[in-house]
mmCIF file of C-alpha atoms in Angstrom:
data_model
loop_
_atom_site.group_PDB
_atom_site.id
_atom_site.type_symbol
_atom_site.label_atom_id
_atom_site.label_comp_id
_atom_site.label_asym_id
_atom_site.label_seq_id
_atom_site.Cartn_x
_atom_site.Cartn_y
_atom_site.Cartn_z
ATOM 1 C CA MET A 235 0.000 0.000 0.000
ATOM 2 C CA ASP A 236 1.305 3.460 -0.923
ATOM 3 C CA LEU A 237 1.733 5.313 2.375
ATOM 4 C CA ASN A 238 1.954 8.669 0.583
ATOM 5 C CA THR A 239 -1.585 8.371 -0.724
ATOM 6 C CA ASN A 240 -4.303 10.363 0.967
ATOM 7 C CA ASN A 241 -6.384 7.352 2.079
ATOM 8 C CA LYS A 242 -10.119 7.949 1.860
ATOM 9 C CA THR A 243 -12.550 6.205 4.201
ATOM 10 C CA ILE A 244 -15.482 4.303 2.686
ATOM 11 C CA LEU A 245 -18.422 2.958 4.691
ATOM 12 C CA ILE A 246 -19.618 -0.377 3.251
ATOM 13 C CA ALA A 247 -22.884 -1.765 4.600
ATOM 14 C CA PRO A 248 -24.459 -5.054 3.452
ATOM 15 C CA LEU A 249 -27.986 -6.131 4.358
ATOM 16 C CA ASN A 250 -28.218 -8.938 6.916
ATOM 17 C CA TRP A 251 -30.530 -11.283 4.982
ATOM 18 C CA GLY A 252 -28.811 -14.644 4.980
ATOM 19 C CA LEU A 253 -25.092 -14.349 4.199
ATOM 20 C CA GLY A 254 -25.192 -13.475 0.486
ATOM 21 C CA HIS A 255 -25.055 -9.692 0.752
ATOM 22 C CA ALA A 256 -22.133 -9.888 3.195
ATOM 23 C CA THR A 257 -20.119 -12.440 1.211
ATOM 24 C CA ARG A 258 -20.429 -10.596 -2.100
ATOM 25 C CA CYS A 259 -19.084 -7.479 -0.364
ATOM 26 C CA ILE A 260 -15.846 -9.337 0.495
ATOM 27 C CA PRO A 261 -14.255 -8.810 -2.974
ATOM 28 C CA ILE A 262 -15.345 -5.145 -2.852
ATOM 29 C CA ILE A 263 -13.731 -4.643 0.587
ATOM 30 C CA LYS A 264 -10.520 -6.281 -0.668
ATOM 31 C CA ALA A 265 -10.558 -4.092 -3.808
ATOM 32 C CA LEU A 266 -11.022 -0.960 -1.675
ATOM 33 C CA GLN A 267 -7.930 -1.921 0.342
ATOM 34 C CA ASP A 268 -5.939 -2.736 -2.820
ATOM 35 C CA ASN A 269 -6.769 0.752 -4.137
ATOM 36 C CA ASN A 270 -5.662 2.521 -0.933
ATOM 37 C CA TYR A 271 -9.094 3.152 0.591
ATOM 38 C CA ILE A 272 -9.893 2.475 4.230
ATOM 39 C CA PRO A 273 -13.113 0.440 4.523
ATOM 40 C CA ILE A 274 -15.357 0.670 7.569
ATOM 41 C CA ILE A 275 -17.845 -2.216 7.704
ATOM 42 C CA ALA A 276 -21.384 -1.719 9.027
ATOM 43 C CA SER A 277 -24.112 -4.355 9.361
ATOM 44 C CA ASP A 278 -25.831 -6.493 12.005
ATOM 45 C CA GLY A 279 -26.357 -10.107 13.059
ATOM 46 C CA ILE A 280 -24.639 -12.972 11.231
ATOM 47 C CA ALA A 281 -23.641 -10.736 8.296
ATOM 48 C CA LEU A 282 -21.587 -8.535 10.646
ATOM 49 C CA GLU A 283 -20.246 -11.591 12.494
ATOM 50 C CA LEU A 284 -19.035 -13.150 9.228
ATOM 51 C CA LEU A 285 -17.309 -9.945 8.068
ATOM 52 C CA ARG A 286 -15.632 -9.520 11.475
ATOM 53 C CA LYS A 287 -14.146 -13.004 11.057
ATOM 54 C CA GLU A 288 -12.976 -12.194 7.510
ATOM 55 C CA PHE A 289 -11.533 -8.765 8.391
ATOM 56 C CA PRO A 290 -10.634 -8.837 12.114
ATOM 57 C CA TYR A 291 -8.320 -5.818 11.677
ATOM 58 C CA LEU A 292 -10.965 -3.495 10.134
ATOM 59 C CA LYS A 293 -13.275 -1.162 12.023
ATOM 60 C CA THR A 294 -16.837 -2.492 12.247
ATOM 61 C CA LEU A 295 -20.013 -0.681 13.300
ATOM 62 C CA GLU A 296 -23.386 -2.130 14.234
ATOM 63 C CA LEU A 297 -26.542 -1.089 12.415
ATOM 64 C CA PRO A 298 -30.101 -1.748 13.642
ATOM 65 C CA SER A 299 -31.615 -5.034 12.484
ATOM 66 C CA TYR A 300 -34.365 -5.087 9.855
ATOM 67 C CA GLU A 301 -35.621 -8.152 11.787
ATOM 68 C CA ILE A 302 -36.414 -10.032 8.585
ATOM 69 C CA GLU A 303 -38.179 -13.278 9.392
ATOM 70 C CA TYR A 304 -39.550 -16.021 7.185
ATOM 71 C CA SER A 305 -42.763 -17.857 7.834
ATOM 72 C CA LYS A 306 -42.690 -21.622 8.304
ATOM 73 C CA ASN A 307 -45.072 -21.845 5.382
ATOM 74 C CA GLY A 308 -43.672 -20.369 2.150
ATOM 75 C CA LYS A 309 -47.156 -19.281 1.060
ATOM 76 C CA ASN A 310 -47.228 -16.812 3.982
ATOM 77 C CA PHE A 311 -43.885 -15.238 3.009
ATOM 78 C CA LYS A 312 -45.427 -11.991 1.729
ATOM 79 C CA TRP A 313 -47.762 -11.668 4.728
ATOM 80 C CA LYS A 314 -44.831 -12.185 7.145
ATOM 81 C CA LEU A 315 -42.814 -9.476 5.370
ATOM 82 C CA LEU A 316 -45.813 -7.158 5.568
ATOM 83 C CA GLN A 317 -46.064 -7.793 9.303
ATOM 84 C CA ASN A 318 -42.349 -6.961 9.640
ATOM 85 C CA CYS A 319 -42.712 -3.669 7.729
ATOM 86 C CA PRO A 320 -43.120 -1.358 10.770
ATOM 87 C CA LYS A 321 -39.935 -2.783 12.386
ATOM 88 C CA MET A 322 -38.108 -2.507 9.082
ATOM 89 C CA ILE A 323 -39.130 1.135 8.532
ATOM 90 C CA GLU A 324 -38.067 1.934 12.112
ATOM 91 C CA ALA A 325 -34.648 0.357 11.454
ATOM 92 C CA ILE A 326 -34.236 2.292 8.173
ATOM 93 C CA TRP A 327 -34.909 5.603 9.946
ATOM 94 C CA ALA A 328 -32.505 4.651 12.740
ATOM 95 C CA GLU A 329 -29.703 3.726 10.311
ATOM 96 C CA LYS A 330 -30.222 7.022 8.426
ATOM 97 C CA LYS A 331 -29.520 8.919 11.658
ATOM 98 C CA LEU A 332 -26.511 6.717 12.485
ATOM 99 C CA VAL A 333 -24.950 7.161 9.026
ATOM 100 C CA LYS A 334 -25.356 10.946 9.304
ATOM 101 C CA LYS A 335 -23.515 10.838 12.633
ATOM 102 C CA TRP A 336 -20.807 8.430 11.432
ATOM 103 C CA VAL A 337 -19.994 10.436 8.273
ATOM 104 C CA LYS A 338 -19.008 13.315 10.539
ATOM 105 C CA LYS A 339 -17.451 11.268 13.374
ATOM 106 C CA TYR A 340 -15.250 9.009 11.199
ATOM 107 C CA SER A 341 -14.629 11.507 8.336
ATOM 108 C CA ILE A 342 -16.257 9.159 5.828
ATOM 109 C CA ASP A 343 -15.628 10.072 2.167
ATOM 110 C CA GLY A 344 -18.061 7.679 0.481
ATOM 111 C CA VAL A 345 -20.876 5.225 1.170
ATOM 112 C CA LEU A 346 -21.544 1.788 -0.365
ATOM 113 C CA SER A 347 -24.906 0.278 0.568
ATOM 114 C CA ASP A 348 -25.722 -3.292 -0.431
ATOM 115 C CA ASN A 349 -29.516 -3.201 -0.234
ATOM 116 C CA ARG A 350 -29.630 -1.234 3.050
ATOM 117 C CA LEU A 351 -32.254 1.385 2.312
ATOM 118 C CA GLY A 352 -31.235 3.914 4.981
ATOM 119 C CA VAL A 353 -27.474 3.795 4.400
ATOM 120 C CA PHE A 354 -27.120 6.994 2.404
ATOM 121 C CA SER A 355 -25.566 10.419 2.812
ATOM 122 C CA LYS A 356 -26.189 13.721 1.056
ATOM 123 C CA LYS A 357 -22.746 14.899 2.173
ATOM 124 C CA VAL A 358 -20.639 12.282 0.338
ATOM 125 C CA PRO A 359 -21.025 10.140 -2.838
ATOM 126 C CA SER A 360 -23.379 7.244 -2.071
ATOM 127 C CA VAL A 361 -23.660 4.065 -4.166
ATOM 128 C CA PHE A 362 -26.386 1.400 -4.025
ATOM 129 C CA ILE A 363 -25.470 -2.221 -4.839
ATOM 130 C CA THR A 364 -28.277 -4.540 -5.921
ATOM 131 C CA HIS A 365 -29.078 -7.280 -8.428
ATOM 132 C CA GLN A 366 -32.784 -6.508 -8.041
ATOM 133 C CA LEU A 367 -33.915 -3.524 -10.059
ATOM 134 C CA ASN A 368 -37.171 -5.466 -10.144
ATOM 135 C CA VAL A 369 -38.240 -6.851 -6.761
ATOM 136 C CA MET A 370 -40.372 -9.936 -7.330
ATOM 137 C CA THR A 371 -43.357 -10.361 -5.029
ATOM 138 C CA GLY A 372 -45.846 -12.178 -7.252
ATOM 139 C CA ASN A 373 -48.850 -10.067 -8.248
ATOM 140 C CA THR A 374 -47.429 -7.033 -6.380
ATOM 141 C CA THR A 375 -44.101 -7.055 -8.291
ATOM 142 C CA TRP A 376 -44.984 -3.826 -10.148
ATOM 143 C CA ILE A 377 -45.390 -1.821 -6.926
ATOM 144 C CA THR A 378 -42.397 -3.302 -5.036
ATOM 145 C CA SER A 379 -40.200 -2.723 -8.109
ATOM 146 C CA MET A 380 -41.454 0.858 -8.490
ATOM 147 C CA LEU A 381 -40.781 1.602 -4.794
ATOM 148 C CA HIS A 382 -37.312 0.047 -4.940
ATOM 149 C CA GLN A 383 -36.357 2.001 -8.067
ATOM 150 C CA HIS A 384 -37.625 5.187 -6.396
ATOM 151 C CA ILE A 385 -35.243 4.563 -3.456
ATOM 152 C CA ILE A 386 -32.301 3.771 -5.787
ATOM 153 C CA LYS A 387 -32.841 7.119 -7.565
ATOM 154 C CA LYS A 388 -31.488 9.106 -4.597
ATOM 155 C CA TYR A 389 -28.052 7.413 -4.911
ATOM 156 C CA ALA A 390 -25.327 8.790 -7.174
ATOM 157 C CA GLU A 391 -24.927 5.367 -8.852
ATOM 158 C CA CYS A 392 -26.398 1.879 -8.777
ATOM 159 C CA TRP A 393 -23.929 -0.998 -9.203
ATOM 160 C CA ILE A 394 -25.419 -4.261 -10.523
ATOM 161 C CA PRO A 395 -23.268 -7.391 -10.049
ATOM 162 C CA ASP A 396 -24.146 -8.921 -13.408
ATOM 163 C CA LEU A 397 -23.479 -8.491 -17.142
ATOM 164 C CA GLU A 398 -25.447 -5.927 -19.141
ATOM 165 C CA GLY A 399 -26.172 -7.938 -22.294
ATOM 166 C CA THR A 400 -28.430 -10.923 -22.927
ATOM 167 C CA SER A 401 -25.826 -13.425 -21.611
ATOM 168 C CA ASN A 402 -26.525 -12.654 -17.968
ATOM 169 C CA LEU A 403 -27.429 -14.378 -14.697
ATOM 170 C CA THR A 404 -30.239 -12.222 -13.262
ATOM 171 C CA GLY A 405 -32.622 -11.961 -16.241
ATOM 172 C CA LYS A 406 -35.452 -9.519 -15.534
ATOM 173 C CA LEU A 407 -34.380 -9.121 -11.893
ATOM 174 C CA GLY A 408 -31.377 -7.012 -12.844
ATOM 175 C CA HIS A 409 -32.442 -5.609 -16.205
ATOM 176 C CA ILE A 410 -35.088 -3.010 -16.966
ATOM 177 C CA LYS A 411 -35.898 -1.309 -20.286
ATOM 178 C CA LYS A 412 -34.994 2.207 -19.216
ATOM 179 C CA ALA A 413 -33.610 3.297 -15.845
ATOM 180 C CA ASP A 414 -33.911 6.935 -14.781
ATOM 181 C CA PHE A 415 -30.830 6.608 -12.572
ATOM 182 C CA VAL A 416 -27.147 5.847 -13.252
ATOM 183 C CA THR A 417 -26.580 2.088 -13.579
ATOM 184 C CA LYS A 418 -23.215 0.325 -13.845
ATOM 185 C CA TYR A 419 -23.062 -3.402 -14.571
ATOM 186 C CA ILE A 420 -19.932 -4.502 -12.722
ATOM 187 C CA GLY A 421 -20.068 -8.230 -13.583
ATOM 188 C CA PRO A 422 -20.732 -11.160 -11.217
ATOM 189 C CA LEU A 423 -18.987 -10.843 -7.840
ATOM 190 C CA SER A 424 -17.470 -13.779 -5.982
ATOM 191 C CA ARG A 425 -14.967 -14.110 -3.175
ATOM 192 C CA LEU A 426 -13.999 -17.571 -4.503
ATOM 193 C CA HIS A 427 -11.520 -18.747 -7.157
ATOM 194 C CA LYS A 428 -11.418 -21.878 -9.297
ATOM 195 C CA ARG A 429 -8.441 -24.131 -8.500
ATOM 196 C CA GLU A 430 -7.355 -27.502 -9.836
ATOM 197 C CA THR A 431 -7.476 -29.920 -6.922
ATOM 198 C CA ALA A 432 -8.126 -33.598 -6.205
ATOM 199 C CA LYS A 433 -11.790 -34.439 -5.573
ATOM 200 C CA LYS A 434 -12.525 -35.251 -1.923
ATOM 201 C CA TYR A 435 -16.331 -35.072 -1.815
ATOM 202 C CA ASP A 436 -18.997 -36.357 -4.191
ATOM 203 C CA LEU A 437 -21.522 -33.856 -2.822
ATOM 204 C CA MET A 438 -21.273 -30.520 -1.045
ATOM 205 C CA VAL A 439 -24.378 -29.297 0.785
ATOM 206 C CA ILE A 440 -24.275 -25.616 1.689
ATOM 207 C CA LEU A 441 -27.133 -23.868 3.495
ATOM 208 C CA SER A 442 -27.875 -20.196 4.005
ATOM 209 C CA GLY A 443 -30.729 -17.754 4.517
ATOM 210 C CA PRO A 444 -32.867 -16.585 7.422
ATOM 211 C CA GLU A 445 -34.642 -18.831 9.898
ATOM 212 C CA PRO A 446 -36.816 -20.814 10.223
ATOM 213 C CA GLN A 447 -36.403 -21.969 6.595
ATOM 214 C CA ARG A 448 -32.645 -22.601 6.874
ATOM 215 C CA GLY A 449 -33.190 -24.905 9.874
ATOM 216 C CA MET A 450 -36.138 -26.652 8.241
ATOM 217 C CA LEU A 451 -34.057 -27.500 5.170
ATOM 218 C CA GLU A 452 -31.167 -28.643 7.368
ATOM 219 C CA GLU A 453 -33.407 -31.170 9.142
ATOM 220 C CA LYS A 454 -34.809 -32.459 5.850
ATOM 221 C CA LEU A 455 -31.396 -32.828 4.181
ATOM 222 C CA LYS A 456 -29.794 -34.530 7.196
ATOM 223 C CA THR A 457 -32.263 -37.379 6.608
ATOM 224 C CA GLU A 458 -31.830 -37.363 2.818
ATOM 225 C CA VAL A 459 -27.988 -37.420 2.770
ATOM 226 C CA CYS A 460 -28.008 -40.613 4.869
ATOM 227 C CA LYS A 461 -29.311 -42.342 1.723
ATOM 228 C CA TYR A 462 -26.644 -40.793 -0.526
ATOM 229 C CA ASN A 463 -24.012 -43.105 -1.937
ATOM 230 C CA GLY A 464 -20.779 -41.109 -1.714
ATOM 231 C CA ASN A 465 -18.800 -38.724 0.503
ATOM 232 C CA VAL A 466 -20.721 -35.642 1.627
ATOM 233 C CA VAL A 467 -19.579 -32.373 3.183
ATOM 234 C CA PHE A 468 -22.486 -30.517 4.838
ATOM 235 C CA ILE A 469 -22.061 -26.821 5.740
ATOM 236 C CA LYS A 470 -24.998 -25.664 7.855
ATOM 237 C CA GLY A 471 -24.467 -21.913 7.430
ATOM 238 C CA ILE A 472 -24.572 -21.073 11.149
ATOM 239 C CA VAL A 473 -21.898 -18.479 11.949
ATOM 240 C CA GLU A 474 -20.722 -19.049 15.521
ATOM 241 C CA LYS A 475 -17.672 -18.103 17.609
ATOM 242 C CA ASP A 476 -15.946 -21.449 17.054
ATOM 243 C CA GLN A 477 -15.986 -23.808 14.117
ATOM 244 C CA ILE A 478 -17.479 -27.235 14.886
ATOM 245 C CA LYS A 479 -16.691 -30.289 12.762
ATOM 246 C CA GLU A 480 -18.566 -33.574 13.147
ATOM 247 C CA GLN A 481 -18.225 -36.840 11.232
ATOM 248 C CA ILE A 482 -21.292 -39.097 10.985
ATOM 249 C CA ASP A 483 -20.717 -42.085 8.699
ATOM 250 C CA HIS A 484 -20.047 -40.716 5.173
ATOM 251 C CA VAL A 485 -21.088 -37.138 6.041
ATOM 252 C CA THR A 486 -18.732 -34.437 7.407
ATOM 253 C CA TYR A 487 -20.677 -31.590 9.089
ATOM 254 C CA TYR A 488 -19.441 -28.037 9.683
ATOM 255 C CA ASN A 489 -21.417 -25.204 11.292
ATOM 256 C CA PHE A 490 -19.635 -22.661 9.021
ATOM 257 C CA MET A 491 -16.459 -22.129 7.007
ATOM 258 C CA ASN A 492 -14.321 -19.085 6.341
ATOM 259 C CA THR A 493 -13.606 -17.999 2.750
ATOM 260 C CA ARG A 494 -10.336 -19.934 2.411
ATOM 261 C CA GLN A 495 -11.907 -23.204 3.647
ATOM 262 C CA LEU A 496 -15.025 -22.686 1.555
ATOM 263 C CA GLU A 497 -13.031 -22.079 -1.621
ATOM 264 C CA GLN A 498 -11.002 -25.242 -0.962
ATOM 265 C CA THR A 499 -14.138 -27.325 -0.269
ATOM 266 C CA PHE A 500 -16.004 -26.051 -3.346
ATOM 267 C CA ASN A 501 -13.025 -26.993 -5.517
ATOM 268 C CA GLU A 502 -12.746 -30.412 -3.849
ATOM 269 C CA SER A 503 -16.444 -31.199 -4.424
ATOM 270 C CA ASP A 504 -17.971 -32.780 -7.493
ATOM 271 C CA THR A 505 -21.491 -31.336 -7.223
ATOM 272 C CA VAL A 506 -23.279 -28.807 -4.998
ATOM 273 C CA LEU A 507 -26.725 -28.851 -3.378
ATOM 274 C CA CYS A 508 -27.842 -25.401 -2.231
ATOM 275 C CA ARG A 509 -30.379 -22.554 -2.297
ATOM 276 C CA SER A 510 -30.756 -20.526 -5.492
ATOM 277 C CA GLY A 511 -29.793 -17.232 -3.878
ATOM 278 C CA TYR A 512 -28.033 -14.895 -6.280
ATOM 279 C CA THR A 513 -24.688 -14.805 -4.450
ATOM 280 C CA THR A 514 -24.560 -18.617 -4.586
ATOM 281 C CA VAL A 515 -25.367 -18.461 -8.316
ATOM 282 C CA MET A 516 -22.417 -16.051 -8.826
ATOM 283 C CA ASP A 517 -20.082 -18.321 -6.818
ATOM 284 C CA LEU A 518 -21.101 -21.379 -8.848
ATOM 285 C CA ALA A 519 -20.576 -19.484 -12.118
ATOM 286 C CA LYS A 520 -17.100 -18.344 -11.033
ATOM 287 C CA LEU A 521 -16.191 -21.932 -10.113
ATOM 288 C CA ASN A 522 -17.921 -23.426 -13.171
ATOM 289 C CA LYS A 523 -19.751 -25.906 -10.897
ATOM 290 C CA LYS A 524 -22.623 -28.287 -11.493
ATOM 291 C CA ALA A 525 -25.366 -27.914 -8.898
ATOM 292 C CA PHE A 526 -28.915 -28.660 -7.784
ATOM 293 C CA PHE A 527 -31.123 -25.904 -6.335
ATOM 294 C CA ILE A 528 -33.785 -25.890 -3.628
ATOM 295 C CA PRO A 529 -35.224 -22.330 -3.616
ATOM 296 C CA THR A 530 -36.389 -20.869 -0.312
ATOM 297 C CA PRO A 531 -40.176 -21.445 -0.187
ATOM 298 C CA GLY A 532 -42.125 -18.281 -0.997
ATOM 299 C CA GLN A 533 -39.048 -16.250 -1.934
ATOM 300 C CA TYR A 534 -40.010 -15.165 -5.433
ATOM 301 C CA GLU A 535 -36.504 -14.062 -6.415
ATOM 302 C CA GLN A 536 -34.964 -17.495 -5.688
ATOM 303 C CA GLU A 537 -37.872 -19.278 -7.368
ATOM 304 C CA TYR A 538 -37.459 -17.067 -10.454
ATOM 305 C CA LEU A 539 -33.686 -17.703 -10.658
ATOM 306 C CA ALA A 540 -34.163 -21.465 -10.249
ATOM 307 C CA LYS A 541 -36.796 -21.558 -13.022
ATOM 308 C CA LYS A 542 -34.695 -19.329 -15.328
ATOM 309 C CA LEU A 543 -31.532 -21.426 -14.963
ATOM 310 C CA LYS A 544 -33.422 -24.706 -15.374
ATOM 311 C CA LYS A 545 -35.126 -23.400 -18.528
ATOM 312 C CA GLU A 546 -31.697 -22.452 -19.928
ATOM 313 C CA GLY A 547 -30.532 -26.045 -19.361
ATOM 314 C CA LEU A 548 -27.960 -25.038 -16.742
ATOM 315 C CA VAL A 549 -29.159 -26.210 -13.292
ATOM 316 C CA PRO A 550 -32.105 -28.401 -12.171
ATOM 317 C CA TYR A 551 -34.187 -27.627 -9.083
ATOM 318 C CA ALA A 552 -36.944 -29.012 -6.850
ATOM 319 C CA ASP A 553 -39.344 -27.478 -4.342
ATOM 320 C CA GLN A 554 -38.278 -27.977 -0.731
ATOM 321 C CA ASN A 555 -41.228 -30.215 0.158
ATOM 322 C CA ASP A 556 -40.769 -32.414 -2.921
ATOM 323 C CA PHE A 557 -36.985 -32.871 -2.853
ATOM 324 C CA LYS A 558 -35.609 -36.408 -2.647
ATOM 325 C CA ILE A 559 -31.911 -37.327 -2.813
ATOM 326 C CA GLU A 560 -32.627 -39.271 -6.031
ATOM 327 C CA ASN A 561 -33.333 -35.909 -7.728
ATOM 328 C CA LEU A 562 -29.580 -35.310 -7.850
ATOM 329 C CA GLU A 563 -29.402 -37.769 -10.765
ATOM 330 C CA GLU A 564 -30.874 -34.957 -12.905
ATOM 331 C CA ILE A 565 -27.641 -32.938 -12.605
ATOM 332 C CA LYS A 566 -26.085 -35.087 -15.359
ATOM 333 C CA LEU A 567 -28.654 -33.746 -17.831
ATOM 334 C CA TYR A 568 -27.675 -30.095 -17.277
ATOM 335 C CA LYS A 569 -24.645 -28.089 -18.432
ATOM 336 C CA GLY A 570 -23.855 -26.340 -15.157
ATOM 337 C CA LEU A 571 -23.278 -22.606 -14.800
ATOM 338 C CA PRO A 572 -20.976 -20.982 -17.371
ATOM 339 C CA GLN A 573 -17.798 -19.309 -16.168
ATOM 340 C CA LEU A 574 -18.410 -15.583 -16.629
ATOM 341 C CA ASP A 575 -15.046 -14.078 -15.824
ATOM 342 C CA THR A 576 -15.115 -10.352 -16.361
ATOM 343 C CA ALA A 577 -12.134 -8.096 -15.798
ATOM 344 C CA LEU A 578 -13.356 -5.274 -13.585
ATOM 345 C CA ASN A 579 -11.412 -2.041 -13.383
ATOM 346 C CA TRP A 580 -11.907 -1.203 -9.712
ATOM 347 C CA LYS A 581 -9.839 1.973 -9.966
ATOM 348 C CA THR A 582 -12.224 3.393 -12.575
ATOM 349 C CA LEU A 583 -15.270 2.230 -10.593
ATOM 350 C CA PHE A 584 -14.001 3.904 -7.398
ATOM 351 C CA GLN A 585 -13.502 7.231 -9.234
ATOM 352 C CA ILE A 586 -16.863 8.270 -7.829
ATOM 353 C CA PHE A 587 -15.201 8.718 -4.434
ATOM 354 C CA GLU A 588 -12.425 10.981 -5.772
#
């Protein structure tokens, strides 16, 4: 790092909704450091916990929780979100006040918000990161998309972690006919890298997402993998103080893994069984992996991505209630996600903060 450079401080704040928003911010945080910026990380819950483990030497700040909860029944997903709205709005107002205070207190020169609606400042350049220009909520998609785009408009730029053209991963989630705000397609983001390594596992199970759905899928898959013929590594997606490893017959369980371990395990695994969250999709594309998806029940975005990628002949999927371990046989019939390696000029992208 060039010590003569006038290092600018950038606040980067991912939404705590599963681990996807936090993990896709890891390459951005590393790029900020490589380009002589000083990142300050702000989030809450497991997202903040994960980033503290990844960057123990960086300053971290706690934001109020949006208290996003899923219903046990996927059909009630929208109703549960509606019930959570007052708490969410309260948290957005609270984080607005905190950001205003922090910009002054920590001499912040720029703000990067990954889907945190109140992380914004009029005093410094503020950027919104999202793959959802359209927010899918079934028959209310038009209004949720309109509201989301209205919020994005106040930011100086909107960065979309996907490709602009027709060969893309997000489809209509991340592409609209005409945006009335500045959009920059920055290419898929992943903290992982493809490496040639000997295969250790036939199947890698990796879970993520808010409760209770994460736990419900864990219980279901624990039963299913017992019937699997081959070595399995099962990562539960529970970020705790200490890592716990447990071997039961042909299955190796971990509560969580750090980036280095995860990258190694992905590369050592033949196929992957996981949710169809967008960050996972980007990771699989970077690693050129074959996979099977189980979308989170009632989460329209994951259901849309799973259907899109199946239709394109890339990845099969099954509903959570219907999944059986035998479904994994379908993977052979699909191509797997294409490797979309795009060279991103971070220096040019970060010009907004100069």
